[in-house]
XYZ file of C-alpha atoms in Angstrom:
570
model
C -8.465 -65.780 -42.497
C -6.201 -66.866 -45.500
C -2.864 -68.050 -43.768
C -1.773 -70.172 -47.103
C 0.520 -67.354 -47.878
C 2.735 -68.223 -44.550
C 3.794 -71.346 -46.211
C 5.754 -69.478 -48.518
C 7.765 -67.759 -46.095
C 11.661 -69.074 -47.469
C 14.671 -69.883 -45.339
C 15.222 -66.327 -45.246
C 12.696 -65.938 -42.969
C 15.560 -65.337 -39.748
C 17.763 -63.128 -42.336
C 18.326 -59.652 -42.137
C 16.214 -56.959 -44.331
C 18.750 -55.042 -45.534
C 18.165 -52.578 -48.214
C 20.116 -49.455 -49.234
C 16.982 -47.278 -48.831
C 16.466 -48.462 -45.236
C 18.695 -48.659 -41.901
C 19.924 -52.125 -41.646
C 17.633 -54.544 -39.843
C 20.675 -55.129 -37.222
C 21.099 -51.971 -36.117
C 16.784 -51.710 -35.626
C 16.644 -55.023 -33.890
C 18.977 -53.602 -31.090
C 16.588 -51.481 -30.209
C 12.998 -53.310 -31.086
C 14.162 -56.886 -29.935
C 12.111 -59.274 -32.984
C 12.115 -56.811 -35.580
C 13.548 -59.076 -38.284
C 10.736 -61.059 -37.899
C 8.100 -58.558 -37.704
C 9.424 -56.873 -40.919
C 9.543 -59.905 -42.848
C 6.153 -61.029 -41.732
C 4.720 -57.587 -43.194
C 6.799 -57.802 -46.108
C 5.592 -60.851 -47.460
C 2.066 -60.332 -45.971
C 1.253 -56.504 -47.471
C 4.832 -55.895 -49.507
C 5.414 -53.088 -47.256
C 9.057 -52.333 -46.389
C 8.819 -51.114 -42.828
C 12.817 -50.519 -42.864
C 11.836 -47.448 -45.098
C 8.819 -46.567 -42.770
C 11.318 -46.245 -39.409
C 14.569 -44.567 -42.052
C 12.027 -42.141 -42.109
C 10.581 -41.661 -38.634
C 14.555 -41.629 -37.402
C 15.169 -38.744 -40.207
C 11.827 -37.108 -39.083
C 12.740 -37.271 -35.666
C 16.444 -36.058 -36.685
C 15.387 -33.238 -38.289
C 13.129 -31.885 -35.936
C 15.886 -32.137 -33.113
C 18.164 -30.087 -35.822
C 15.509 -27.529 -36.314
C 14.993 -27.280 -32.578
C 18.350 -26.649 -32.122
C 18.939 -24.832 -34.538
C 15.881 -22.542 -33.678
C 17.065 -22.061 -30.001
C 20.512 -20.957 -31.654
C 19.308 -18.410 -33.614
C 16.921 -17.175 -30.828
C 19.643 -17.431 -28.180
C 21.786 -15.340 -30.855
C 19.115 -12.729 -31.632
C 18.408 -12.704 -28.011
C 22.067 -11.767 -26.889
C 22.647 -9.646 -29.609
C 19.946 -7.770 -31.040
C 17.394 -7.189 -28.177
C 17.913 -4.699 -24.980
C 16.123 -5.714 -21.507
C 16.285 -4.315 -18.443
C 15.504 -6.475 -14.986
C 13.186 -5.077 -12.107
C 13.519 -6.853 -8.673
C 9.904 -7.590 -6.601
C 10.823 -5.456 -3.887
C 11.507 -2.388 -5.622
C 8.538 0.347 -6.247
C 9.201 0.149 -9.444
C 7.818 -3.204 -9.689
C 4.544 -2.552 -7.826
C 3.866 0.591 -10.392
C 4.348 -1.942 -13.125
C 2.011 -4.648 -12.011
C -0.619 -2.143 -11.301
C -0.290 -0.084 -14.656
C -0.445 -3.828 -16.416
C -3.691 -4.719 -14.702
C -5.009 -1.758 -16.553
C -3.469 -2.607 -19.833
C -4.497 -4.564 -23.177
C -2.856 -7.107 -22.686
C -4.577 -8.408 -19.466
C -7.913 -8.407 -21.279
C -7.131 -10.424 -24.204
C -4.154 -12.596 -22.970
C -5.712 -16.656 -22.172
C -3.394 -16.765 -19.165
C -3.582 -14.388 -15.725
C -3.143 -14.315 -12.518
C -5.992 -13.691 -9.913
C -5.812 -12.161 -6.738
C -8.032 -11.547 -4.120
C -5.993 -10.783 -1.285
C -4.735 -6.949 -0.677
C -1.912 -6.125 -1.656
C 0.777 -5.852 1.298
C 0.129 -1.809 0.831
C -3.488 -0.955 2.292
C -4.590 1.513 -0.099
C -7.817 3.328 1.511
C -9.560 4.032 -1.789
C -9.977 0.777 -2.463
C -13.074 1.158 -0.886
C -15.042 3.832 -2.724
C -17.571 2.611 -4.876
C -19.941 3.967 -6.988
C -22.526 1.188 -6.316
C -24.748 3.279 -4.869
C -27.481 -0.402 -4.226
C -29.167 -0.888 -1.181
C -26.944 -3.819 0.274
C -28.299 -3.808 3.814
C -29.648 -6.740 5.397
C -33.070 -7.718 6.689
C -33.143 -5.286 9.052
C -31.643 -2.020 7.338
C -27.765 -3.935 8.682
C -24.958 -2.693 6.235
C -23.612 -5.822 4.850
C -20.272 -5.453 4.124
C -19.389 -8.874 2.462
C -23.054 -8.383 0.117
C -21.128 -5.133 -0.546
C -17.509 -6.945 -1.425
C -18.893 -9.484 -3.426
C -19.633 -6.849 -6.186
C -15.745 -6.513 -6.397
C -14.282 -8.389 -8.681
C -10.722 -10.143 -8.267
C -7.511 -8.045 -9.498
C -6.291 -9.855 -12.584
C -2.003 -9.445 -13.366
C -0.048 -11.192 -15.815
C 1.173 -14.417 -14.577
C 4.289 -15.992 -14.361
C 5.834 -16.256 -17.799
C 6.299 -13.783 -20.667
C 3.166 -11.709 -21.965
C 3.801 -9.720 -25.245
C 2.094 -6.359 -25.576
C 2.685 -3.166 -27.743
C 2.900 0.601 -26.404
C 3.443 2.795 -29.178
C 3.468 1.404 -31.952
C 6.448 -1.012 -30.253
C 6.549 -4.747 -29.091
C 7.620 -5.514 -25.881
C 8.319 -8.529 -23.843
C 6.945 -8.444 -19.920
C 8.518 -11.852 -18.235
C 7.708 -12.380 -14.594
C 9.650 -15.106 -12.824
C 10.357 -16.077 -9.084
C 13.468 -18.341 -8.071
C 13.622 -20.202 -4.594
C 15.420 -17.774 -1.238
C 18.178 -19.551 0.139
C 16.793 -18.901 3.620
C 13.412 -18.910 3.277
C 12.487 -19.468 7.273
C 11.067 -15.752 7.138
C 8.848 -13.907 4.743
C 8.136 -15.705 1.604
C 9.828 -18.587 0.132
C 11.209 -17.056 -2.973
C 12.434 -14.237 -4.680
C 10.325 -12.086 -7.332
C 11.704 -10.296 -10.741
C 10.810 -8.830 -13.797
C 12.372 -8.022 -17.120
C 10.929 -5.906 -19.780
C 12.266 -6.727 -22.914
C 12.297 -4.926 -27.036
C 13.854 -5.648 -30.259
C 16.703 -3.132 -31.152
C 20.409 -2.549 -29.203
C 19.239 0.628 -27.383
C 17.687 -0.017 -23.869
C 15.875 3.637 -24.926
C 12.472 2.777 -25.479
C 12.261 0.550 -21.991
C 13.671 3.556 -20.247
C 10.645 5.607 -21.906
C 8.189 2.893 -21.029
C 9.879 2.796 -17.932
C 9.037 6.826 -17.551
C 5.783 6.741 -18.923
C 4.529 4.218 -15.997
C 5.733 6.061 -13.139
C 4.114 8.675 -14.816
C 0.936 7.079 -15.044
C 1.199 5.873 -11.288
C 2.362 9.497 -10.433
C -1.470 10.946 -12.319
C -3.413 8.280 -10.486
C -1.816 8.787 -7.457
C -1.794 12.538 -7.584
C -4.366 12.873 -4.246
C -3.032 10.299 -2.020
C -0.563 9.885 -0.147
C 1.433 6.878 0.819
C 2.361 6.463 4.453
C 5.933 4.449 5.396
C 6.796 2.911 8.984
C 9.494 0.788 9.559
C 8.825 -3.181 9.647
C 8.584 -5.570 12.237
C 12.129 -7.198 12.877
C 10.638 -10.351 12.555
C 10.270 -9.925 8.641
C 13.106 -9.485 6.707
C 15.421 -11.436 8.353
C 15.391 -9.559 11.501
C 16.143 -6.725 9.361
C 14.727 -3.071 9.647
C 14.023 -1.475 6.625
C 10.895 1.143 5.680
C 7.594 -0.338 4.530
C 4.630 0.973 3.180
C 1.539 0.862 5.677
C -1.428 2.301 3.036
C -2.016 4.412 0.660
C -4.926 7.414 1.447
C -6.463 10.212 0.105
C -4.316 12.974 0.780
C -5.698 15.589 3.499
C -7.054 18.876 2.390
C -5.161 21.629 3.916
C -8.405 23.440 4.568
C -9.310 20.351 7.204
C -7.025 21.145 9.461
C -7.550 23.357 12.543
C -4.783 26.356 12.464
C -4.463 29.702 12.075
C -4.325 30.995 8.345
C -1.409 32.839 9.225
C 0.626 29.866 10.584
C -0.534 27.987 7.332
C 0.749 30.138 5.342
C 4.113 30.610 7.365
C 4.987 26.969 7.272
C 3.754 26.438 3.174
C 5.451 29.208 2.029
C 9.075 27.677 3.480
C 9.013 24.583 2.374
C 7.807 25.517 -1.048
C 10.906 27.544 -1.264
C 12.693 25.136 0.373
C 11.931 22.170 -2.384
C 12.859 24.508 -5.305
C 15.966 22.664 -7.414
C 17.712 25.869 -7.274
C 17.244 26.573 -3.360
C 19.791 23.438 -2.934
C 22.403 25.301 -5.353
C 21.841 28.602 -3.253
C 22.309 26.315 -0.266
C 25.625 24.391 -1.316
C 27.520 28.056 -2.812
C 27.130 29.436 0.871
C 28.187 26.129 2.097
C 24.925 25.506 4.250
C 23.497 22.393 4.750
C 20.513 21.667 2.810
C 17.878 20.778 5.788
C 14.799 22.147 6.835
C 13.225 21.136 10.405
C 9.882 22.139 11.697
C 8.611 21.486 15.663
C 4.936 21.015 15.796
C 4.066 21.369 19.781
C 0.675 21.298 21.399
C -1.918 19.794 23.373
C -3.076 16.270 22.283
C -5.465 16.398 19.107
C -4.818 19.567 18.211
C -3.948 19.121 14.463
C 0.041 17.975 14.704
C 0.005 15.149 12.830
C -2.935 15.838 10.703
C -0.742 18.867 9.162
C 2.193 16.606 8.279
C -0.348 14.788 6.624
C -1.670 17.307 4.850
C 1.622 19.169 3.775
C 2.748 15.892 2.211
C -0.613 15.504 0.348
C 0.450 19.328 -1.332
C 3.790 18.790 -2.061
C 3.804 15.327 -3.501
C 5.941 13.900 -0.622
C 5.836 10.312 0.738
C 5.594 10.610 4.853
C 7.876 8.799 6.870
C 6.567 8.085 10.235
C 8.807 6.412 13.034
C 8.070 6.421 17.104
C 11.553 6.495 19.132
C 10.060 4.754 22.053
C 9.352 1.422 19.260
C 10.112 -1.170 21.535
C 14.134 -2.924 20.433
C 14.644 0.437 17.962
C 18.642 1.041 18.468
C 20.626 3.710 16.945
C 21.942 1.479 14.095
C 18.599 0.699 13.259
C 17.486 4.330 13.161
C 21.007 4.943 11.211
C 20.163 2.464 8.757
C 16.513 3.865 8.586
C 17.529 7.471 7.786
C 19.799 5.744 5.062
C 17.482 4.244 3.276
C 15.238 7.718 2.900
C 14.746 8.873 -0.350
C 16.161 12.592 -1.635
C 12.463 14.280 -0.833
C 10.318 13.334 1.502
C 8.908 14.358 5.258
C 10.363 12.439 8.090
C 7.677 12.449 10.988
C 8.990 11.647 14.424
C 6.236 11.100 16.627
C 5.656 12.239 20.490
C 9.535 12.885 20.683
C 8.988 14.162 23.992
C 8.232 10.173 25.062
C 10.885 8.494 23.397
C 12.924 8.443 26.753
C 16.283 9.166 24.942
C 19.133 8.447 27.164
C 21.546 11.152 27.862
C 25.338 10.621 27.236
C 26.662 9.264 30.905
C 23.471 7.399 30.732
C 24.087 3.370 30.480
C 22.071 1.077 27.970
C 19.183 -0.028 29.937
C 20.215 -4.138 31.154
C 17.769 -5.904 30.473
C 17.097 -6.841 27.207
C 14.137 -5.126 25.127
C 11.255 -6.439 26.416
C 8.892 -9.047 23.646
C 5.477 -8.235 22.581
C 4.271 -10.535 25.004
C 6.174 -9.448 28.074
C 5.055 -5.484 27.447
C 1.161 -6.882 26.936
C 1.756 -8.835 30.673
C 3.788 -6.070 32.050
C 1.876 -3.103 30.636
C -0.122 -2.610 33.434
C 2.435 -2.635 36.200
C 4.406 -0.439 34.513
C 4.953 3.083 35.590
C 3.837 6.053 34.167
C 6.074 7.929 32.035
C 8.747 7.271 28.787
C 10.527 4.355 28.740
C 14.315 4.880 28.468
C 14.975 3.907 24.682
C 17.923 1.843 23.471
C 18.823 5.591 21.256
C 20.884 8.339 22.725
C 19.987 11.846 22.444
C 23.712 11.945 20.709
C 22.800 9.252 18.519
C 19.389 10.303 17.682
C 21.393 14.076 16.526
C 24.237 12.568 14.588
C 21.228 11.055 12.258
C 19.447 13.949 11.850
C 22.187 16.758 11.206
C 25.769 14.614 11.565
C 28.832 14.957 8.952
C 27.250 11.485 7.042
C 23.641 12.214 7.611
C 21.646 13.346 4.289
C 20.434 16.461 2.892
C 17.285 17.366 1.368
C 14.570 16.277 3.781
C 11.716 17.748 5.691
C 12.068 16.981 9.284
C 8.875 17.243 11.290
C 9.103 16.401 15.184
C 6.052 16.431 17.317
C 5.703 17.030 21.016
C 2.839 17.593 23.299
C 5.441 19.362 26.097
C 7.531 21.160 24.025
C 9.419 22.107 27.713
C 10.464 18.667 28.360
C 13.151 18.889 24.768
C 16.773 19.110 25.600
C 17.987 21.974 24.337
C 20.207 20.800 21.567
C 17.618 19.096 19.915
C 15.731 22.076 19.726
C 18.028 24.594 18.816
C 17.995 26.969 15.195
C 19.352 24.815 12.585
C 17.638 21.441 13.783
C 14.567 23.361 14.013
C 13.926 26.079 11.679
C 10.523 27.174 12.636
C 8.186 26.147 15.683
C 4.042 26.202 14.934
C 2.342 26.365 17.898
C -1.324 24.692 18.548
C -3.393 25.565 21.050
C -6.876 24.443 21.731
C -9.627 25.344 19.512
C -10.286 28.852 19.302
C -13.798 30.183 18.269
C -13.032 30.827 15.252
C -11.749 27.243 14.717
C -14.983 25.724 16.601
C -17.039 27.620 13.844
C -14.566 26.668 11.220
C -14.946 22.769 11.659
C -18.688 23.010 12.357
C -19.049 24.663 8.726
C -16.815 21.873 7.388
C -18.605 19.133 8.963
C -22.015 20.454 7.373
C -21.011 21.942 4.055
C -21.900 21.226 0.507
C -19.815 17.272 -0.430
C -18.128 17.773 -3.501
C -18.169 13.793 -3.446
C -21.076 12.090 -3.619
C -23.650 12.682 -1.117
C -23.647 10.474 1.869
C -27.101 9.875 2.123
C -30.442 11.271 0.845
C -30.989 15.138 1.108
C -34.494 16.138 2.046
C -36.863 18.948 4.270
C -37.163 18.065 8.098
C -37.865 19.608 11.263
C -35.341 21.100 12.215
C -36.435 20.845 15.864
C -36.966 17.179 15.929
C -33.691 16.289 18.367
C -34.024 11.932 17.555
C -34.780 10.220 15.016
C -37.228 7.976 14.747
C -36.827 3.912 15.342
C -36.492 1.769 12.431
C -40.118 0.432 11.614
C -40.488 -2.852 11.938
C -40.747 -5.194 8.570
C -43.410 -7.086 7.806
C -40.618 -9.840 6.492
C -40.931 -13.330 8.412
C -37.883 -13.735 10.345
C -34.805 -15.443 9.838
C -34.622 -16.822 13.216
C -37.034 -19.831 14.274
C -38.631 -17.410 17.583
C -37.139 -13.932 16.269
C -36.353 -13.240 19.342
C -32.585 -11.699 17.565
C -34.234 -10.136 15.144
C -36.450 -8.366 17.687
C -33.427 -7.347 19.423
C -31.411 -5.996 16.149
C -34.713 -3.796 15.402
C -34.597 -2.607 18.753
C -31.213 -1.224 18.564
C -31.303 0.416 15.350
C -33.051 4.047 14.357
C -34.137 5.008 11.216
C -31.222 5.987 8.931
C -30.639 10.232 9.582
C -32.209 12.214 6.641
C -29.443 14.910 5.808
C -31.080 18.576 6.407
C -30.704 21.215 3.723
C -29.368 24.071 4.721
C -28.787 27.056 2.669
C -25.084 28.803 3.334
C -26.272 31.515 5.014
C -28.113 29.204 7.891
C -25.254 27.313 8.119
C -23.080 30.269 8.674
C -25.785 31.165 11.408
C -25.820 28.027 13.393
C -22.066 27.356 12.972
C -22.157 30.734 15.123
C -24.254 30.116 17.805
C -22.355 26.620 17.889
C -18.936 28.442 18.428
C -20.580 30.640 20.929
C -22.003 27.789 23.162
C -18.435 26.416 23.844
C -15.727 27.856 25.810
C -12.356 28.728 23.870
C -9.270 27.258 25.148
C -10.849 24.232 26.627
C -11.918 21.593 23.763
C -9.406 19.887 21.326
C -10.713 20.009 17.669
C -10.627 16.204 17.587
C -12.927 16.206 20.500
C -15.281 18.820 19.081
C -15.237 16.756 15.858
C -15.643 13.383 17.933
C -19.045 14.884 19.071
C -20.240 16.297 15.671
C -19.308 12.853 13.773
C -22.071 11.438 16.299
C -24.270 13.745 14.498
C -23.081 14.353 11.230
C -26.510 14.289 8.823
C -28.130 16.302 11.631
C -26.538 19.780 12.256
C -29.751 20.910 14.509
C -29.420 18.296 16.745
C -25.801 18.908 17.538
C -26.791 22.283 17.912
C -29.476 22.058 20.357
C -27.454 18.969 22.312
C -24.435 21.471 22.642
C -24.487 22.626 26.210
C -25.108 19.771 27.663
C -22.274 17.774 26.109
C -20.229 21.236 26.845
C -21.389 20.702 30.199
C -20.759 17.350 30.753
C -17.464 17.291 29.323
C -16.560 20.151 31.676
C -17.600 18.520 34.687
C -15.271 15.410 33.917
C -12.073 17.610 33.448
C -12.655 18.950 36.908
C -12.914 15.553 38.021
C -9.752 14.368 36.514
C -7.489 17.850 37.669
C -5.797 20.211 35.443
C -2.950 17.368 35.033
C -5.161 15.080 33.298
């Protein structure tokens, strides 16, 4: 290397660079300690000003900051003033319907960064498990493998947190999704979840028509199910009692349930009328309060609850279900409940006859509500018979029909012992109409034997073929020629053992079925089987109507002797 050219490096070698085109050397050597030297080195080495090279790095750098601002000025200004939003917190409905309506959108499929669940959702929705995989995904040994089946599933992808841009309409809109930290987050989660939809223009309009459009959608996917609300545990929210969804299920054909026609028709027919818009107007100008209250009574498994369900799966009504005997429910709980009910829906209280209300002289029981664990060690020394609840019967009436209770509900109470009521719970204008059920009649024996053996309008559950229809068992599974898993297959053996060949489903014609759903109704007694235990014993046989024909009498028989065994108070 040529260093001849240091030599003629002057005295000027320690002064400063300065230059009007450039920042002067002493203000760059504060902050890069030896830059005098440095530049003058490469000055008189390559001729190359460096004073110019950081003048313009600072103005670069200077600029950019300006721009910056300058950018988040205007946006902050165009932001404030010339977009609309409107906020959505995580706990609100409204925020579920748009997180599911997004997974379904555009935007989801295109957009390089999502969100991926696996985990349900903290509503249980039933359908989640129909499938139209219709593959064999049994094991070895003819074993339905359920986690071979849910590996087919693929994760739910949402938008993440952030702001995803997508168009409905012809418009732009803004989706953000954020979460801040709870101040107390020793229960539940650990922070807050919300959601603003944002669009260009000063009217909030179009989001409101977005807005409407989504709970539209939900509403059309959601038309045959029903969701199902019970109140939380008061160890979530803060010790707080509020309403949360349970699931979400298909909603319950009316036809399923075991009544009379005429009683159908009795109780459908009022609270149709009942929901019209202007029934409430003909309600408030004669200065009668808008409620409607129904007593289902009856033997247990008769049908009670199933026809809540199924008059909320008609009407488009979420069900409300809460047990007065729930172990530390008090009255401001149930208050606070009843509050937080929306304008329409059906409030189901359960067993009311066993909620032990407490009278008026009666005192608040003194020890305190007993803990999970204490009624799990104490349940079996218990006696028989309600527990006294922490509600009054005075209490428990000033929520359902008091001067600040609300209007507009359907209130369904069940009882097995309708006799055991206090009068004033029962009396007209708390409840409007009583529908008996009685055990199943033969007509309702025949009724759910057609049902359980009728044409699917889903898909089939299994293969329809020709059999004998006097073959009574089927067959054992045949044994594979497969090696076994197991090192002695000793298991395996066992497994084999214990299964049968998979029930083919007989084809029968509707005449025949009509024809053995009679001599089915006429092997069994009226008045003494509940339709849920009639149905118990034909779900045991559900692909094989013969042989829950010809196996009748003796279950009949059998079930008879252990009712005289257990007494006529059993």
């Amino acid at each position: 290397m040529d260093f001849s050219r240091l030599h003629q490096l002057g005295p000027d070698f320690l002064t400063s660079n300065i230059s009007t085109t450039s920042l002067p050397s002493t203000f760059l050597e504060s902050f890069v300690p030896g830059y005098g030297i440095i530049s003058q080195i490469i000055l008189r080495l390559f001729g190359i000003d460096i004073g110019l090279v950081a003048s313009g790095c600072v103005i670069l750098f200077g600029l950019s900051h300006a721009a910056s601002f300058c950018n988040s000025y205007i946006y902050s200004y165009f932001d404030r003033y010339f977009t609309s939003s409107v906020s959505i917190d995580g706990d609100d409905e409204l925020y579920k319907e748009i997180m599911k309506w997004a997974t379904q959108q555009r935007m989801t499929r295109i957009s390089r960064d999502l969100r991926a669940q696996t985990k349900p959702r903290e509503t249980h929705n039933d359908s989640e498990d129909d499938s139209d995989d219709d593959d064999d995904k049994s094991g070895e040994h003819g074993l339905f493998n359920y986690g071979k089946w849910a590996s087919n599933v693929p994760p739910r992808y949402e938008p993440n947190y952030g702001t995803d841009k997508f168009v409905h309409e012809g418009r732009a809109y803004y989706l953000s999704r954020e979460r801040k930290d709870k101040k107390a987050p020793w229960w539940g989660d650990a922070y807050d979840e919300f959601m603003t939809v944002r669009c260009n223009g000063r009217s909030t309009q179009p989001i409101k028509n977005l807005l409407l459009h989504i709970r539209q959608w939900t509403l059309k996917n959601e038309d045959q199910t029903t969701s199902i609300y019970r109140p939380s545990p008061k160890n979530e929210n803060g010790g707080d009692t509020t309403w949360n969804r349970q699931s979400n299920r298909a909603s319950r054909p009316m036809r399923t349930v075991s009544l009379g026609r005429d009683q159908k028709r009795i109780i459908v027919s009022d609270i149709n009328e009942y929901l019209q818009p202007e029934t409430r107007r003909w309600y408030d100008a004669r200065g009668i309060p808008y409620r409607r209250g129904y007593l289902f009574h009856g033997p247990p498994g008769t049908g009670k609850t199933s026809l809540s369900f199924a008059l909320a799966g008609i009407f488009g009504l979420h069900i409300y279900c809460i047990s007065l005997s729930e172990v530390g429910l008090t009255e401001a709980d149930l208050n606070k409940l009843f509050n937080e009910l929306p304008r329409r829906c059906i409030v189901l209280l359960e067993d009311i006859d066993s909620a032990g209300l407490r009278r008026d002289n009666e005192p608040l029981p003194e020890s305190a509500p007993p803990t999970i664990a204490d009624t799990k060690v104490s349940a079996a020394s218990e006696p028989s018979g309600p527990r006294k609840s922490l509600i009054s019967l005075a209490g428990l009436l000033n929520v359902i029909d008091g001067v600040a209770s609300h209007e507009g509900r359907v209130l369904i109470m069940t009882t097995n012992h309708p006799e055991n009521l206090d009068e004033a719970l029962t009396r007209p204008g708390r409840v409007d109409i009583r529908i008996p059920f009685t055990l199943a009649t033969r007509t309702q024996i025949q009724d759910i034997f057609t049902r359980m053996y009728g044409t699917d309008t889903r898909k089939s559950l299994s293969r329809t073929q020709t059999v004998d229809a006097n073959e009574r068992y089927p067959q054992k599974l045949k044994r594979r020629d497969t090696k076994s898993l197991t090192e002695d297959g000793d298991d395996d053996d066992d497994i084999e053992d214990l299964l049968f060949e998979k029930p083919v489903s007989q084809a029968l014609n509707k005449a025949a079925l009509e024809q053995m759903a009679r001599d089915f109704a006429s092997m069994l007694p009226e008045g003494r089987f509940s339709p849920a235990a009639i149905q118990g014993y034909l779900l045991t046989r559900k692909r094989e109507p013969q042989r829950a024909l010809n196996e009748a009498c003796a279950w009949r028989d059998e079930q008879l002797k252990t009712m005289n065994e257990r007494g006529p108070n059993r």
